[in-house]
Structures are given as structure tokens and as C-alpha cells.
Amino acid sequence: MFTENEVAALVAQPAIQAETARLKQAFCEREAEFLEISDHDFLSLILVSPRVGIALANGSIDFKEEQSLNKMARKFSKGGYMFSKDPVVRAMSLFIKAFAHWEQPFQSHLRLVIDTVLDGSQLTGTGKAGDATSDDQFAIHVLQAPFLYVRLLSTFFVADESEDFVAQRSVLADELAYMKGLGDALSLSGTPLFEAFLARFSAK
């Protein structure tokens, strides 16, 4: 998953910064006119949004899931809110409530992030990851893949930073279906590493 400094590097890219600022303004105008949140912190929220969608695939987010999502977003954010309410937590609550409205705009922004930091050859040129038949083989393909590509996949699809990226996982059927749809929305479907990564998930 991304670190605070890596998110800062992303939002420093002119195209990402401009679109983040535009989307933040639209979000605040619709959901909370007086919400004060930096571009960095708002991008942190957007980066966590795929995890929100996966969590909502079953219809709702419980308290434990929301706390986990907040923890992830705060890890990416600038922080420094010891004596005041963290705007990322407030924005997360608003986003969850209005997810249906913001899902597509946030996904479009994630697509922009991907296109800005990776070119098409980096997505498709990940060797024969789809042919990996063992944990060790898949791990080698992950090590050979672009660092940013692995960072993006782990941020979007792995629930806990302590989880091993190459581990096989069991998730609910609705969650797996959403993950496949998200791969389509972000133009990740069909790329070797993503398909091999997704194949490591099974439906409960």
C-alpha cells in the first residue's frame, strides 16, 4: 500500500493535482460546503475508494469495516490532527453515504492516476504472470512487475497492509464480483498481473 510520502509524490503530478482539486471542490459543494481538506488528503480518500466499494458489495459497511477504512486513509493522509477532527474521517463518512453518486467519478480519477504514473506497456508487459501456477512463481512475477503497479493493486484490493500480497484469499461472492467489475472500470482486466492476482481470490 502507499505511504504518505508516495501519495504526496502522486498529488505533485500536475494532471493529478488539477483533477484532485476539481473533484474535491465538486465533492465539498455537494456533500459538505465547509469541509476543509487538502488535495493530498482528498486523494487519500480517492485511493481508498475501491476498498469502500468492495466493502459495500454486500449492502452495507459495519463499524469495524469503517474503522479499518479510516485507518487506511489516515495512513495515506498528511495527519497532524491530534487536537482536531481529522477531515479524512469526516470525508470518508460522507463518501460512504453518497457512494452511488461518487463511485464513477472517483474511478475515473483513479484511471487518470494509473495513466499518469504507468504507461500501457508497464501494465501489459508483466511477463507471463497469468501462467503462474504456484505461490513462488507468482511471487517472482510480482517482483518483476513495476513497483507502482503492485502498489496500486495492493491499495485497491488488499484489505490489510499486513497481508501478504501473493497470498491466496477467500472472499464473499459479491465482493469478488465487484473486484472483477472494478478491474474492468480501471482498465486493469486483461493485464497479466491483474488476472493472475485476481485468480488468487476464491468465493466463499
PDB file of C-alpha atoms in Angstrom:
ATOM      1  CA  MET A   1       0.000   0.000   0.000  1.00  0.00           C
ATOM      2  CA  PHE A   2       1.049   3.609  -0.481  1.00  0.00           C
ATOM      3  CA  THR A   3       2.829   5.666   2.135  1.00  0.00           C
ATOM      4  CA  GLU A   4       2.150   9.307   2.976  1.00  0.00           C
ATOM      5  CA  ASN A   5       5.232  10.409   1.032  1.00  0.00           C
ATOM      6  CA  GLU A   6       4.214   8.387  -2.021  1.00  0.00           C
ATOM      7  CA  VAL A   7       0.757   9.980  -2.021  1.00  0.00           C
ATOM      8  CA  ALA A   8       2.484  13.370  -1.798  1.00  0.00           C
ATOM      9  CA  ALA A   9       4.516  12.441  -4.890  1.00  0.00           C
ATOM     10  CA  LEU A  10       1.346  11.445  -6.737  1.00  0.00           C
ATOM     11  CA  VAL A  11      -0.537  14.648  -5.944  1.00  0.00           C
ATOM     12  CA  ALA A  12       2.523  16.668  -7.013  1.00  0.00           C
ATOM     13  CA  GLN A  13       1.938  15.499 -10.596  1.00  0.00           C
ATOM     14  CA  PRO A  14       0.197  18.450 -12.337  1.00  0.00           C
ATOM     15  CA  ALA A  15      -2.548  16.410 -14.020  1.00  0.00           C
ATOM     16  CA  ILE A  16      -3.373  14.529 -10.821  1.00  0.00           C
ATOM     17  CA  GLN A  17      -3.281  17.670  -8.684  1.00  0.00           C
ATOM     18  CA  ALA A  18      -5.575  19.609 -11.019  1.00  0.00           C
ATOM     19  CA  GLU A  19      -8.185  16.848 -11.228  1.00  0.00           C
ATOM     20  CA  THR A  20      -7.979  16.147  -7.497  1.00  0.00           C
ATOM     21  CA  ALA A  21      -8.650  19.819  -6.750  1.00  0.00           C
ATOM     22  CA  ARG A  22     -11.575  19.921  -9.202  1.00  0.00           C
ATOM     23  CA  LEU A  23     -13.153  16.766  -7.812  1.00  0.00           C
ATOM     24  CA  LYS A  24     -12.598  17.930  -4.230  1.00  0.00           C
ATOM     25  CA  GLN A  25     -14.419  21.179  -4.954  1.00  0.00           C
ATOM     26  CA  ALA A  26     -17.353  19.310  -6.504  1.00  0.00           C
ATOM     27  CA  PHE A  27     -17.469  16.902  -3.554  1.00  0.00           C
ATOM     28  CA  CYS A  28     -17.438  19.683  -0.973  1.00  0.00           C
ATOM     29  CA  GLU A  29     -20.083  21.691  -2.808  1.00  0.00           C
ATOM     30  CA  ARG A  30     -22.441  18.704  -2.837  1.00  0.00           C
ATOM     31  CA  GLU A  31     -21.679  16.957   0.450  1.00  0.00           C
ATOM     32  CA  ALA A  32     -20.159  19.439   2.902  1.00  0.00           C
ATOM     33  CA  GLU A  33     -19.672  23.045   1.830  1.00  0.00           C
ATOM     34  CA  PHE A  34     -17.487  23.900   4.818  1.00  0.00           C
ATOM     35  CA  LEU A  35     -15.308  20.783   4.820  1.00  0.00           C
ATOM     36  CA  GLU A  36     -11.655  21.812   4.837  1.00  0.00           C
ATOM     37  CA  ILE A  37      -9.478  19.090   3.375  1.00  0.00           C
ATOM     38  CA  SER A  38      -6.203  19.314   1.478  1.00  0.00           C
ATOM     39  CA  ASP A  39      -5.695  17.937  -2.017  1.00  0.00           C
ATOM     40  CA  HIS A  40      -3.317  15.362  -0.519  1.00  0.00           C
ATOM     41  CA  ASP A  41      -5.917  14.148   1.979  1.00  0.00           C
ATOM     42  CA  PHE A  42      -8.668  14.097  -0.630  1.00  0.00           C
ATOM     43  CA  LEU A  43      -6.510  11.976  -2.924  1.00  0.00           C
ATOM     44  CA  SER A  44      -6.000   9.648   0.050  1.00  0.00           C
ATOM     45  CA  LEU A  45      -9.764   9.215   0.211  1.00  0.00           C
ATOM     46  CA  ILE A  46      -9.965   8.521  -3.523  1.00  0.00           C
ATOM     47  CA  LEU A  47      -7.217   5.899  -3.296  1.00  0.00           C
ATOM     48  CA  VAL A  48      -9.189   4.075  -0.601  1.00  0.00           C
ATOM     49  CA  SER A  49     -12.464   4.268  -2.541  1.00  0.00           C
ATOM     50  CA  PRO A  50     -12.084   0.836  -4.225  1.00  0.00           C
ATOM     51  CA  ARG A  51     -11.926  -0.737  -0.761  1.00  0.00           C
ATOM     52  CA  VAL A  52     -15.125   1.116   0.133  1.00  0.00           C
ATOM     53  CA  GLY A  53     -16.836  -0.335  -2.925  1.00  0.00           C
ATOM     54  CA  ILE A  54     -15.690  -3.852  -2.083  1.00  0.00           C
ATOM     55  CA  ALA A  55     -16.928  -3.453   1.492  1.00  0.00           C
ATOM     56  CA  LEU A  56     -20.279  -2.134   0.240  1.00  0.00           C
ATOM     57  CA  ALA A  57     -20.704  -5.004  -2.213  1.00  0.00           C
ATOM     58  CA  ASN A  58     -22.669  -6.849   0.473  1.00  0.00           C
ATOM     59  CA  GLY A  59     -25.011  -3.920   1.010  1.00  0.00           C
ATOM     60  CA  SER A  60     -23.546  -2.071   3.980  1.00  0.00           C
ATOM     61  CA  ILE A  61     -20.387  -1.290   5.935  1.00  0.00           C
ATOM     62  CA  ASP A  62     -20.243  -2.213   9.598  1.00  0.00           C
ATOM     63  CA  PHE A  63     -18.413  -0.212  12.265  1.00  0.00           C
ATOM     64  CA  LYS A  64     -15.310  -2.421  12.162  1.00  0.00           C
ATOM     65  CA  GLU A  65     -15.014  -2.087   8.381  1.00  0.00           C
ATOM     66  CA  GLU A  66     -15.414   1.691   8.541  1.00  0.00           C
ATOM     67  CA  GLN A  67     -12.723   1.914  11.207  1.00  0.00           C
ATOM     68  CA  SER A  68     -10.398  -0.139   9.016  1.00  0.00           C
ATOM     69  CA  LEU A  69     -11.066   2.121   6.013  1.00  0.00           C
ATOM     70  CA  ASN A  70     -10.449   5.223   8.119  1.00  0.00           C
ATOM     71  CA  LYS A  71      -7.182   3.746   9.338  1.00  0.00           C
ATOM     72  CA  MET A  72      -6.047   3.143   5.766  1.00  0.00           C
ATOM     73  CA  ALA A  73      -6.995   6.639   4.606  1.00  0.00           C
ATOM     74  CA  ARG A  74      -5.299   8.258   7.602  1.00  0.00           C
ATOM     75  CA  LYS A  75      -2.131   6.275   6.860  1.00  0.00           C
ATOM     76  CA  PHE A  76      -2.002   7.933   3.439  1.00  0.00           C
ATOM     77  CA  SER A  77      -3.003  11.398   4.661  1.00  0.00           C
ATOM     78  CA  LYS A  78      -0.857  14.211   5.996  1.00  0.00           C
ATOM     79  CA  GLY A  79      -2.233  13.772   9.513  1.00  0.00           C
ATOM     80  CA  GLY A  80      -1.424  16.248  12.253  1.00  0.00           C
ATOM     81  CA  TYR A  81      -4.959  16.378  13.630  1.00  0.00           C
ATOM     82  CA  MET A  82      -4.260  15.356  17.223  1.00  0.00           C
ATOM     83  CA  PHE A  83      -6.366  18.167  18.663  1.00  0.00           C
ATOM     84  CA  SER A  84      -8.960  18.498  15.906  1.00  0.00           C
ATOM     85  CA  LYS A  85     -11.196  16.194  13.917  1.00  0.00           C
ATOM     86  CA  ASP A  86      -9.431  14.543  11.019  1.00  0.00           C
ATOM     87  CA  PRO A  87     -11.091  15.771   7.778  1.00  0.00           C
ATOM     88  CA  VAL A  88     -10.313  12.431   6.108  1.00  0.00           C
ATOM     89  CA  VAL A  89     -12.564  10.654   8.624  1.00  0.00           C
ATOM     90  CA  ARG A  90     -15.351  13.183   8.001  1.00  0.00           C
ATOM     91  CA  ALA A  91     -14.941  12.904   4.234  1.00  0.00           C
ATOM     92  CA  MET A  92     -14.972   9.101   4.456  1.00  0.00           C
ATOM     93  CA  SER A  93     -18.304   9.149   6.284  1.00  0.00           C
ATOM     94  CA  LEU A  94     -19.800  11.471   3.675  1.00  0.00           C
ATOM     95  CA  PHE A  95     -18.416   9.393   0.818  1.00  0.00           C
ATOM     96  CA  ILE A  96     -19.859   6.151   2.179  1.00  0.00           C
ATOM     97  CA  LYS A  97     -23.296   7.740   2.461  1.00  0.00           C
ATOM     98  CA  ALA A  98     -23.148   9.102  -1.089  1.00  0.00           C
ATOM     99  CA  PHE A  99     -21.160   6.263  -2.644  1.00  0.00           C
ATOM    100  CA  ALA A 100     -23.580   5.702  -5.520  1.00  0.00           C
ATOM    101  CA  HIS A 101     -23.051   9.286  -6.694  1.00  0.00           C
ATOM    102  CA  TRP A 102     -19.256   9.395  -6.377  1.00  0.00           C
ATOM    103  CA  GLU A 103     -18.272   5.861  -7.354  1.00  0.00           C
ATOM    104  CA  GLN A 104     -17.864   6.577 -11.069  1.00  0.00           C
ATOM    105  CA  PRO A 105     -16.139   9.993 -10.734  1.00  0.00           C
ATOM    106  CA  PHE A 106     -13.671   8.534  -8.251  1.00  0.00           C
ATOM    107  CA  GLN A 107     -12.980   5.566 -10.528  1.00  0.00           C
ATOM    108  CA  SER A 108     -12.363   7.940 -13.427  1.00  0.00           C
ATOM    109  CA  HIS A 109      -9.846   9.789 -11.300  1.00  0.00           C
ATOM    110  CA  LEU A 110      -8.113   6.542 -10.371  1.00  0.00           C
ATOM    111  CA  ARG A 111      -7.882   5.761 -14.069  1.00  0.00           C
ATOM    112  CA  LEU A 112      -6.175   9.138 -14.550  1.00  0.00           C
ATOM    113  CA  VAL A 113      -3.727   8.319 -11.753  1.00  0.00           C
ATOM    114  CA  ILE A 114      -2.907   4.976 -13.380  1.00  0.00           C
ATOM    115  CA  ASP A 115      -2.474   6.549 -16.829  1.00  0.00           C
ATOM    116  CA  THR A 116      -0.258   9.300 -15.380  1.00  0.00           C
ATOM    117  CA  VAL A 117       2.172   7.088 -13.475  1.00  0.00           C
ATOM    118  CA  LEU A 118       2.189   3.995 -15.700  1.00  0.00           C
ATOM    119  CA  ASP A 119       2.162   3.538 -19.449  1.00  0.00           C
ATOM    120  CA  GLY A 120       0.336   0.734 -21.208  1.00  0.00           C
ATOM    121  CA  SER A 121       3.453  -1.363 -21.724  1.00  0.00           C
ATOM    122  CA  GLN A 122       4.038  -1.475 -17.964  1.00  0.00           C
ATOM    123  CA  LEU A 123       0.559  -2.898 -17.447  1.00  0.00           C
ATOM    124  CA  THR A 124       0.749  -5.480 -20.215  1.00  0.00           C
ATOM    125  CA  GLY A 125       4.475  -6.214 -20.072  1.00  0.00           C
ATOM    126  CA  THR A 126       4.441  -8.202 -16.829  1.00  0.00           C
ATOM    127  CA  GLY A 127       5.758 -11.390 -18.367  1.00  0.00           C
ATOM    128  CA  LYS A 128       3.605 -14.477 -18.166  1.00  0.00           C
ATOM    129  CA  ALA A 129       2.109 -13.758 -14.765  1.00  0.00           C
ATOM    130  CA  GLY A 130      -1.114 -15.363 -15.897  1.00  0.00           C
ATOM    131  CA  ASP A 131       0.752 -18.674 -16.276  1.00  0.00           C
ATOM    132  CA  ALA A 132       1.894 -18.729 -12.635  1.00  0.00           C
ATOM    133  CA  THR A 133       0.779 -21.988 -11.046  1.00  0.00           C
ATOM    134  CA  SER A 134       2.406 -21.708  -7.618  1.00  0.00           C
ATOM    135  CA  ASP A 135       2.930 -19.088  -4.919  1.00  0.00           C
ATOM    136  CA  ASP A 136       6.635 -18.960  -5.732  1.00  0.00           C
ATOM    137  CA  GLN A 137       6.048 -18.447  -9.453  1.00  0.00           C
ATOM    138  CA  PHE A 138       3.530 -15.688  -8.814  1.00  0.00           C
ATOM    139  CA  ALA A 139       5.882 -14.046  -6.294  1.00  0.00           C
ATOM    140  CA  ILE A 140       8.617 -13.866  -8.940  1.00  0.00           C
ATOM    141  CA  HIS A 141       6.224 -12.179 -11.392  1.00  0.00           C
ATOM    142  CA  VAL A 142       5.262  -9.682  -8.662  1.00  0.00           C
ATOM    143  CA  LEU A 143       8.938  -8.900  -8.013  1.00  0.00           C
ATOM    144  CA  GLN A 144       9.482  -8.330 -11.743  1.00  0.00           C
ATOM    145  CA  ALA A 145       6.437  -6.060 -12.088  1.00  0.00           C
ATOM    146  CA  PRO A 146       6.612  -2.231 -11.891  1.00  0.00           C
ATOM    147  CA  PHE A 147       6.689  -1.118  -8.258  1.00  0.00           C
ATOM    148  CA  LEU A 148       3.843   1.351  -8.757  1.00  0.00           C
ATOM    149  CA  TYR A 149       1.619  -1.268 -10.361  1.00  0.00           C
ATOM    150  CA  VAL A 150       1.945  -3.548  -7.331  1.00  0.00           C
ATOM    151  CA  ARG A 151       1.376  -0.561  -5.021  1.00  0.00           C
ATOM    152  CA  LEU A 152      -1.845   0.289  -6.855  1.00  0.00           C
ATOM    153  CA  LEU A 153      -3.170  -3.269  -6.777  1.00  0.00           C
ATOM    154  CA  SER A 154      -2.407  -3.720  -3.093  1.00  0.00           C
ATOM    155  CA  THR A 155      -4.039  -0.393  -2.223  1.00  0.00           C
ATOM    156  CA  PHE A 156      -7.171  -1.091  -4.241  1.00  0.00           C
ATOM    157  CA  PHE A 157      -7.720  -4.761  -3.441  1.00  0.00           C
ATOM    158  CA  VAL A 158      -5.922  -5.811  -0.235  1.00  0.00           C
ATOM    159  CA  ALA A 159      -7.865  -5.147   2.951  1.00  0.00           C
ATOM    160  CA  ASP A 160      -4.994  -5.119   5.422  1.00  0.00           C
ATOM    161  CA  GLU A 161      -1.434  -3.856   4.905  1.00  0.00           C
ATOM    162  CA  SER A 162      -0.146  -6.766   6.984  1.00  0.00           C
ATOM    163  CA  GLU A 163      -1.473  -9.262   4.409  1.00  0.00           C
ATOM    164  CA  ASP A 164       0.974 -10.894   2.024  1.00  0.00           C
ATOM    165  CA  PHE A 165       0.248  -9.637  -1.497  1.00  0.00           C
ATOM    166  CA  VAL A 166       0.916 -13.058  -3.042  1.00  0.00           C
ATOM    167  CA  ALA A 167      -1.285 -14.974  -0.574  1.00  0.00           C
ATOM    168  CA  GLN A 168      -4.399 -16.778  -1.769  1.00  0.00           C
ATOM    169  CA  ARG A 169      -7.592 -15.377  -0.265  1.00  0.00           C
ATOM    170  CA  SER A 170     -11.225 -16.291   0.190  1.00  0.00           C
ATOM    171  CA  VAL A 171     -13.811 -13.507  -0.116  1.00  0.00           C
ATOM    172  CA  LEU A 172     -17.581 -13.309  -0.412  1.00  0.00           C
ATOM    173  CA  ALA A 173     -19.009 -13.866  -3.883  1.00  0.00           C
ATOM    174  CA  ASP A 174     -20.429 -10.329  -4.084  1.00  0.00           C
ATOM    175  CA  GLU A 175     -17.034  -8.903  -3.177  1.00  0.00           C
ATOM    176  CA  LEU A 176     -15.275 -10.945  -5.845  1.00  0.00           C
ATOM    177  CA  ALA A 177     -17.823  -9.862  -8.447  1.00  0.00           C
ATOM    178  CA  TYR A 178     -17.257  -6.227  -7.523  1.00  0.00           C
ATOM    179  CA  MET A 179     -13.499  -6.666  -7.763  1.00  0.00           C
ATOM    180  CA  LYS A 180     -13.853  -8.052 -11.281  1.00  0.00           C
ATOM    181  CA  GLY A 181     -16.071  -5.117 -12.248  1.00  0.00           C
ATOM    182  CA  LEU A 182     -13.567  -2.710 -10.746  1.00  0.00           C
ATOM    183  CA  GLY A 183     -10.845  -4.261 -12.860  1.00  0.00           C
ATOM    184  CA  ASP A 184     -12.964  -3.515 -15.921  1.00  0.00           C
ATOM    185  CA  ALA A 185     -13.683   0.062 -14.793  1.00  0.00           C
ATOM    186  CA  LEU A 186      -9.988   0.792 -14.226  1.00  0.00           C
ATOM    187  CA  SER A 187      -8.904  -0.945 -17.458  1.00  0.00           C
ATOM    188  CA  LEU A 188      -6.867  -3.459 -15.475  1.00  0.00           C
ATOM    189  CA  SER A 189      -8.771  -6.523 -16.683  1.00  0.00           C
ATOM    190  CA  GLY A 190      -6.816  -8.476 -19.250  1.00  0.00           C
ATOM    191  CA  THR A 191      -3.418  -7.383 -17.984  1.00  0.00           C
ATOM    192  CA  PRO A 192      -1.370 -10.435 -16.951  1.00  0.00           C
ATOM    193  CA  LEU A 193      -0.514  -9.439 -13.384  1.00  0.00           C
ATOM    194  CA  PHE A 194      -4.042  -8.347 -12.511  1.00  0.00           C
ATOM    195  CA  GLU A 195      -5.583 -11.517 -13.903  1.00  0.00           C
ATOM    196  CA  ALA A 196      -3.080 -13.676 -12.012  1.00  0.00           C
ATOM    197  CA  PHE A 197      -3.671 -11.648  -8.844  1.00  0.00           C
ATOM    198  CA  LEU A 198      -7.456 -11.932  -9.178  1.00  0.00           C
ATOM    199  CA  ALA A 199      -7.181 -15.682  -9.749  1.00  0.00           C
ATOM    200  CA  ARG A 200      -5.782 -15.948  -6.245  1.00  0.00           C
ATOM    201  CA  PHE A 201      -9.164 -14.959  -4.826  1.00  0.00           C
ATOM    202  CA  SER A 202     -11.909 -17.551  -4.414  1.00  0.00           C
ATOM    203  CA  ALA A 203     -15.544 -17.058  -3.464  1.00  0.00           C
ATOM    204  CA  LYS A 204     -16.689 -18.372  -0.111  1.00  0.00           C
TER     205      LYS A 204
END
